[in-house]
PDB file of C-alpha atoms in Angstrom:
ATOM      1  CA  UNK J   1     -11.967  25.139  -6.340  1.00  0.00           C
ATOM      2  CA  UNK J   2      -8.728  24.676  -4.483  1.00  0.00           C
ATOM      3  CA  UNK J   3      -7.147  28.144  -5.092  1.00  0.00           C
ATOM      4  CA  UNK J   4      -8.201  29.579  -1.681  1.00  0.00           C
ATOM      5  CA  UNK J   5      -6.956  26.513   0.161  1.00  0.00           C
ATOM      6  CA  UNK J   6      -3.625  26.591  -1.708  1.00  0.00           C
ATOM      7  CA  UNK J   7      -3.263  30.309  -0.915  1.00  0.00           C
ATOM      8  CA  UNK J   8      -3.798  29.618   2.796  1.00  0.00           C
ATOM      9  CA  UNK J   9      -1.260  26.684   2.767  1.00  0.00           C
ATOM     10  CA  UNK J  10       1.285  28.824   0.963  1.00  0.00           C
ATOM     11  CA  UNK J  11       1.084  31.467   3.731  1.00  0.00           C
ATOM     12  CA  UNK J  12       1.943  28.873   6.424  1.00  0.00           C
ATOM     13  CA  UNK J  13       5.479  27.788   7.567  1.00  0.00           C
ATOM     14  CA  UNK J  14       6.383  24.826   5.428  1.00  0.00           C
ATOM     15  CA  UNK J  15       8.349  23.316   8.284  1.00  0.00           C
ATOM     16  CA  UNK J  16       5.576  23.470  10.810  1.00  0.00           C
ATOM     17  CA  UNK J  17       2.671  22.183   8.671  1.00  0.00           C
ATOM     18  CA  UNK J  18       2.320  18.475   9.222  1.00  0.00           C
ATOM     19  CA  UNK J  19      -1.239  17.724   8.278  1.00  0.00           C
ATOM     20  CA  UNK J  20      -3.479  18.772   5.425  1.00  0.00           C
ATOM     21  CA  UNK J  21      -7.259  18.156   5.526  1.00  0.00           C
ATOM     22  CA  UNK J  22      -9.238  19.184   2.458  1.00  0.00           C
ATOM     23  CA  UNK J  23     -12.937  18.580   2.182  1.00  0.00           C
ATOM     24  CA  UNK J  24     -15.789  19.505  -0.034  1.00  0.00           C
ATOM     25  CA  UNK J  25     -19.423  18.619  -0.252  1.00  0.00           C
ATOM     26  CA  UNK J  26     -19.301  18.471  -4.042  1.00  0.00           C
ATOM     27  CA  UNK J  27     -17.581  15.602  -5.826  1.00  0.00           C
ATOM     28  CA  UNK J  28     -15.000  17.318  -8.020  1.00  0.00           C
ATOM     29  CA  UNK J  29     -11.718  16.415  -9.524  1.00  0.00           C
ATOM     30  CA  UNK J  30      -8.635  17.861  -7.804  1.00  0.00           C
ATOM     31  CA  UNK J  31      -5.494  19.000  -9.578  1.00  0.00           C
ATOM     32  CA  UNK J  32      -3.052  17.810  -7.099  1.00  0.00           C
ATOM     33  CA  UNK J  33       0.055  18.989  -8.997  1.00  0.00           C
ATOM     34  CA  UNK J  34      -0.218  22.489  -7.372  1.00  0.00           C
ATOM     35  CA  UNK J  35      -0.199  21.063  -3.881  1.00  0.00           C
ATOM     36  CA  UNK J  36       2.700  18.679  -4.587  1.00  0.00           C
ATOM     37  CA  UNK J  37       4.910  21.542  -5.923  1.00  0.00           C
ATOM     38  CA  UNK J  38       4.660  23.426  -2.616  1.00  0.00           C
ATOM     39  CA  UNK J  39       7.612  23.281  -0.226  1.00  0.00           C
ATOM     40  CA  UNK J  40       5.129  21.972   2.413  1.00  0.00           C
ATOM     41  CA  UNK J  41       4.595  18.682   0.580  1.00  0.00           C
ATOM     42  CA  UNK J  42       7.828  16.957   1.731  1.00  0.00           C
ATOM     43  CA  UNK J  43       7.011  17.636   5.480  1.00  0.00           C
ATOM     44  CA  UNK J  44       3.318  16.497   5.396  1.00  0.00           C
ATOM     45  CA  UNK J  45       2.635  13.411   7.566  1.00  0.00           C
ATOM     46  CA  UNK J  46      -1.146  13.323   7.339  1.00  0.00           C
ATOM     47  CA  UNK J  47      -3.208  13.917   4.202  1.00  0.00           C
ATOM     48  CA  UNK J  48      -6.974  13.582   4.376  1.00  0.00           C
ATOM     49  CA  UNK J  49      -8.843  14.495   1.197  1.00  0.00           C
ATOM     50  CA  UNK J  50     -12.673  14.082   1.357  1.00  0.00           C
ATOM     51  CA  UNK J  51     -15.025  14.833  -1.513  1.00  0.00           C
ATOM     52  CA  UNK J  52     -12.384  15.677  -4.006  1.00  0.00           C
ATOM     53  CA  UNK J  53     -11.403  13.045  -6.531  1.00  0.00           C
ATOM     54  CA  UNK J  54      -7.647  12.777  -6.837  1.00  0.00           C
ATOM     55  CA  UNK J  55      -6.224  12.025 -10.243  1.00  0.00           C
ATOM     56  CA  UNK J  56      -2.487  11.949  -9.349  1.00  0.00           C
ATOM     57  CA  UNK J  57      -0.793   8.505  -9.304  1.00  0.00           C
ATOM     58  CA  UNK J  58      -0.733   6.559  -6.061  1.00  0.00           C
ATOM     59  CA  UNK J  59       2.979   6.713  -6.082  1.00  0.00           C
ATOM     60  CA  UNK J  60       2.782  10.470  -5.104  1.00  0.00           C
ATOM     61  CA  UNK J  61       1.132   9.578  -1.757  1.00  0.00           C
ATOM     62  CA  UNK J  62       2.898   6.357  -0.756  1.00  0.00           C
ATOM     63  CA  UNK J  63       5.569   8.175   1.261  1.00  0.00           C
ATOM     64  CA  UNK J  64       3.131   9.690   3.653  1.00  0.00           C
ATOM     65  CA  UNK J  65       2.460   8.020   7.058  1.00  0.00           C
ATOM     66  CA  UNK J  66      -1.288   8.598   6.927  1.00  0.00           C
ATOM     67  CA  UNK J  67      -3.411   9.111   3.745  1.00  0.00           C
ATOM     68  CA  UNK J  68      -7.057   9.176   2.870  1.00  0.00           C
ATOM     69  CA  UNK J  69      -7.866   9.795  -0.799  1.00  0.00           C
ATOM     70  CA  UNK J  70     -10.625   9.115  -3.304  1.00  0.00           C
ATOM     71  CA  UNK J  71      -9.788   8.168  -6.903  1.00  0.00           C
ATOM     72  CA  UNK J  72     -12.184   7.694  -9.823  1.00  0.00           C
ATOM     73  CA  UNK J  73     -10.841   4.099 -10.262  1.00  0.00           C
ATOM     74  CA  UNK J  74      -7.911   1.974  -9.301  1.00  0.00           C
ATOM     75  CA  UNK J  75      -6.009  -0.949 -10.875  1.00  0.00           C
ATOM     76  CA  UNK J  76      -4.668  -4.286  -9.790  1.00  0.00           C
ATOM     77  CA  UNK J  77      -1.119  -2.988 -10.196  1.00  0.00           C
ATOM     78  CA  UNK J  78      -2.061  -0.116  -7.726  1.00  0.00           C
ATOM     79  CA  UNK J  79      -3.102  -2.711  -5.192  1.00  0.00           C
ATOM     80  CA  UNK J  80       0.055  -4.800  -5.788  1.00  0.00           C
ATOM     81  CA  UNK J  81       2.224  -1.674  -5.286  1.00  0.00           C
ATOM     82  CA  UNK J  82       0.468  -0.806  -1.985  1.00  0.00           C
ATOM     83  CA  UNK J  83       0.765  -4.450  -0.748  1.00  0.00           C
ATOM     84  CA  UNK J  84       4.433  -4.604  -1.646  1.00  0.00           C
ATOM     85  CA  UNK J  85       5.014  -1.229   0.065  1.00  0.00           C
ATOM     86  CA  UNK J  86       3.208  -2.285   3.259  1.00  0.00           C
ATOM     87  CA  UNK J  87       4.852  -5.606   3.443  1.00  0.00           C
ATOM     88  CA  UNK J  88       8.255  -3.855   3.522  1.00  0.00           C
ATOM     89  CA  UNK J  89       7.391  -1.329   6.183  1.00  0.00           C
ATOM     90  CA  UNK J  90       9.021  -1.241   9.662  1.00  0.00           C
ATOM     91  CA  UNK J  91       6.896   1.497  11.075  1.00  0.00           C
ATOM     92  CA  UNK J  92       3.068   2.225  11.475  1.00  0.00           C
ATOM     93  CA  UNK J  93       1.204   3.615   8.471  1.00  0.00           C
ATOM     94  CA  UNK J  94      -2.377   3.952   7.334  1.00  0.00           C
ATOM     95  CA  UNK J  95      -3.575   4.362   3.758  1.00  0.00           C
ATOM     96  CA  UNK J  96      -7.225   4.652   3.034  1.00  0.00           C
ATOM     97  CA  UNK J  97      -8.006   4.377  -0.752  1.00  0.00           C
ATOM     98  CA  UNK J  98     -11.578   5.021  -1.776  1.00  0.00           C
ATOM     99  CA  UNK J  99     -12.578   4.639  -5.419  1.00  0.00           C
ATOM    100  CA  UNK J 100     -15.700   5.520  -7.283  1.00  0.00           C
ATOM    101  CA  UNK J 101     -15.984   2.994 -10.015  1.00  0.00           C
ATOM    102  CA  UNK J 102     -15.215  -0.762 -10.482  1.00  0.00           C
ATOM    103  CA  UNK J 103     -16.374  -2.368 -13.630  1.00  0.00           C
ATOM    104  CA  UNK J 104     -15.524  -5.702 -11.967  1.00  0.00           C
ATOM    105  CA  UNK J 105     -11.806  -5.745 -12.389  1.00  0.00           C
ATOM    106  CA  UNK J 106     -11.078  -5.229  -8.737  1.00  0.00           C
ATOM    107  CA  UNK J 107     -14.091  -7.140  -7.192  1.00  0.00           C
ATOM    108  CA  UNK J 108     -13.479 -10.139  -9.332  1.00  0.00           C
ATOM    109  CA  UNK J 109      -9.685 -10.230  -8.940  1.00  0.00           C
ATOM    110  CA  UNK J 110      -8.933  -9.032  -5.422  1.00  0.00           C
ATOM    111  CA  UNK J 111      -8.029 -12.533  -4.423  1.00  0.00           C
ATOM    112  CA  UNK J 112      -5.228 -12.599  -7.064  1.00  0.00           C
ATOM    113  CA  UNK J 113      -3.520  -9.787  -5.109  1.00  0.00           C
ATOM    114  CA  UNK J 114      -4.278 -10.737  -1.544  1.00  0.00           C
ATOM    115  CA  UNK J 115      -4.983 -14.517  -1.658  1.00  0.00           C
ATOM    116  CA  UNK J 116      -7.817 -16.015   0.367  1.00  0.00           C
ATOM    117  CA  UNK J 117      -9.391 -13.499   2.860  1.00  0.00           C
ATOM    118  CA  UNK J 118      -8.647 -14.050   6.527  1.00  0.00           C
ATOM    119  CA  UNK J 119     -12.237 -13.112   7.270  1.00  0.00           C
ATOM    120  CA  UNK J 120     -15.296 -12.016   5.430  1.00  0.00           C
ATOM    121  CA  UNK J 121     -18.647 -10.421   6.182  1.00  0.00           C
ATOM    122  CA  UNK J 122     -21.478 -11.013   3.791  1.00  0.00           C
ATOM    123  CA  UNK J 123     -18.980 -11.330   0.958  1.00  0.00           C
ATOM    124  CA  UNK J 124     -18.714  -7.511   0.691  1.00  0.00           C
ATOM    125  CA  UNK J 125     -16.255  -6.835   3.458  1.00  0.00           C
ATOM    126  CA  UNK J 126     -13.091  -8.844   3.306  1.00  0.00           C
ATOM    127  CA  UNK J 127      -9.989  -8.745   5.476  1.00  0.00           C
ATOM    128  CA  UNK J 128      -6.424 -10.070   5.051  1.00  0.00           C
ATOM    129  CA  UNK J 129      -3.881 -10.161   7.901  1.00  0.00           C
ATOM    130  CA  UNK J 130      -0.179 -10.604   7.149  1.00  0.00           C
ATOM    131  CA  UNK J 131       2.004 -11.099  10.253  1.00  0.00           C
ATOM    132  CA  UNK J 132       5.458  -9.480  10.013  1.00  0.00           C
ATOM    133  CA  UNK J 133       8.601  -9.828  11.970  1.00  0.00           C
ATOM    134  CA  UNK J 134       8.622  -8.578  15.589  1.00  0.00           C
ATOM    135  CA  UNK J 135       5.361  -7.015  16.697  1.00  0.00           C
ATOM    136  CA  UNK J 136       4.384  -5.638  13.404  1.00  0.00           C
ATOM    137  CA  UNK J 137       1.289  -6.629  11.482  1.00  0.00           C
ATOM    138  CA  UNK J 138      -0.105  -5.633   8.012  1.00  0.00           C
ATOM    139  CA  UNK J 139      -3.871  -5.665   7.568  1.00  0.00           C
ATOM    140  CA  UNK J 140      -6.015  -4.923   4.525  1.00  0.00           C
ATOM    141  CA  UNK J 141      -9.703  -4.412   4.572  1.00  0.00           C
ATOM    142  CA  UNK J 142     -11.770  -4.182   1.446  1.00  0.00           C
ATOM    143  CA  UNK J 143     -15.378  -2.766   1.525  1.00  0.00           C
ATOM    144  CA  UNK J 144     -17.263  -3.525  -1.661  1.00  0.00           C
ATOM    145  CA  UNK J 145     -20.504  -1.528  -1.717  1.00  0.00           C
ATOM    146  CA  UNK J 146     -23.682  -2.119  -3.642  1.00  0.00           C
ATOM    147  CA  UNK J 147     -23.286  -1.777  -7.357  1.00  0.00           C
ATOM    148  CA  UNK J 148     -20.003  -0.773  -8.816  1.00  0.00           C
ATOM    149  CA  UNK J 149     -19.178   2.461  -6.951  1.00  0.00           C
ATOM    150  CA  UNK J 150     -17.905   3.768  -3.685  1.00  0.00           C
ATOM    151  CA  UNK J 151     -15.573   0.946  -2.656  1.00  0.00           C
ATOM    152  CA  UNK J 152     -12.776   1.305  -0.145  1.00  0.00           C
ATOM    153  CA  UNK J 153      -9.406  -0.378   0.752  1.00  0.00           C
ATOM    154  CA  UNK J 154      -7.783   0.283   4.169  1.00  0.00           C
ATOM    155  CA  UNK J 155      -4.088  -0.683   4.385  1.00  0.00           C
ATOM    156  CA  UNK J 156      -2.807  -0.578   7.955  1.00  0.00           C
ATOM    157  CA  UNK J 157       0.580  -1.394   9.421  1.00  0.00           C
ATOM    158  CA  UNK J 158       0.545  -1.530  13.198  1.00  0.00           C
ATOM    159  CA  UNK J 159       2.746  -2.443  16.050  1.00  0.00           C
ATOM    160  CA  UNK J 160       0.274  -3.223  18.851  1.00  0.00           C
ATOM    161  CA  UNK J 161      -2.023  -5.919  17.553  1.00  0.00           C
ATOM    162  CA  UNK J 162      -4.485  -5.725  20.434  1.00  0.00           C
ATOM    163  CA  UNK J 163      -5.238  -2.011  20.363  1.00  0.00           C
ATOM    164  CA  UNK J 164      -5.476  -1.339  16.640  1.00  0.00           C
ATOM    165  CA  UNK J 165      -7.658  -3.856  14.935  1.00  0.00           C
ATOM    166  CA  UNK J 166     -10.033  -3.289  12.149  1.00  0.00           C
ATOM    167  CA  UNK J 167     -13.507  -4.426  12.953  1.00  0.00           C
ATOM    168  CA  UNK J 168     -15.698  -6.013  10.359  1.00  0.00           C
ATOM    169  CA  UNK J 169     -19.035  -4.367  10.447  1.00  0.00           C
ATOM    170  CA  UNK J 170     -21.889  -5.483   8.151  1.00  0.00           C
ATOM    171  CA  UNK J 171     -22.939  -3.138   5.416  1.00  0.00           C
ATOM    172  CA  UNK J 172     -26.617  -2.179   5.418  1.00  0.00           C
TER     173      UNK J 172
END
């Protein structure tokens, strides 16, 4: 239950709080409306949610510079929204989107959103690289795990191409 965490967050200075990390060992759905209504929400720069399954729309998180969330499922429009957002960025940003279920919609149609992968590892890890103006680069990594659950997209907009590269590692 999030009530104790929300009570602690409420007691903190909303202007000083820049990062929220919430974690649980149990997989449970999280009512995110409570957190988004707090005055702290507009000042948050880093949001890391582990274990909880977020049901709020992706649009509620897209303004944050660094996000890690898990959703029950995602859609092709979700991916198109994130791609469009990242292609328009002029600053660094990281968005890690994990999702539990994929009945094949994402796995079978990911190329329709991102085109041909720039690199692939065993067909389950794909990466796309989109050079942008100046020294900016937008990368997407898709990790498709065994079966139809626990997949992950990492969207990354970076300035220094040499220091911040996603490395494709095989999945055991």
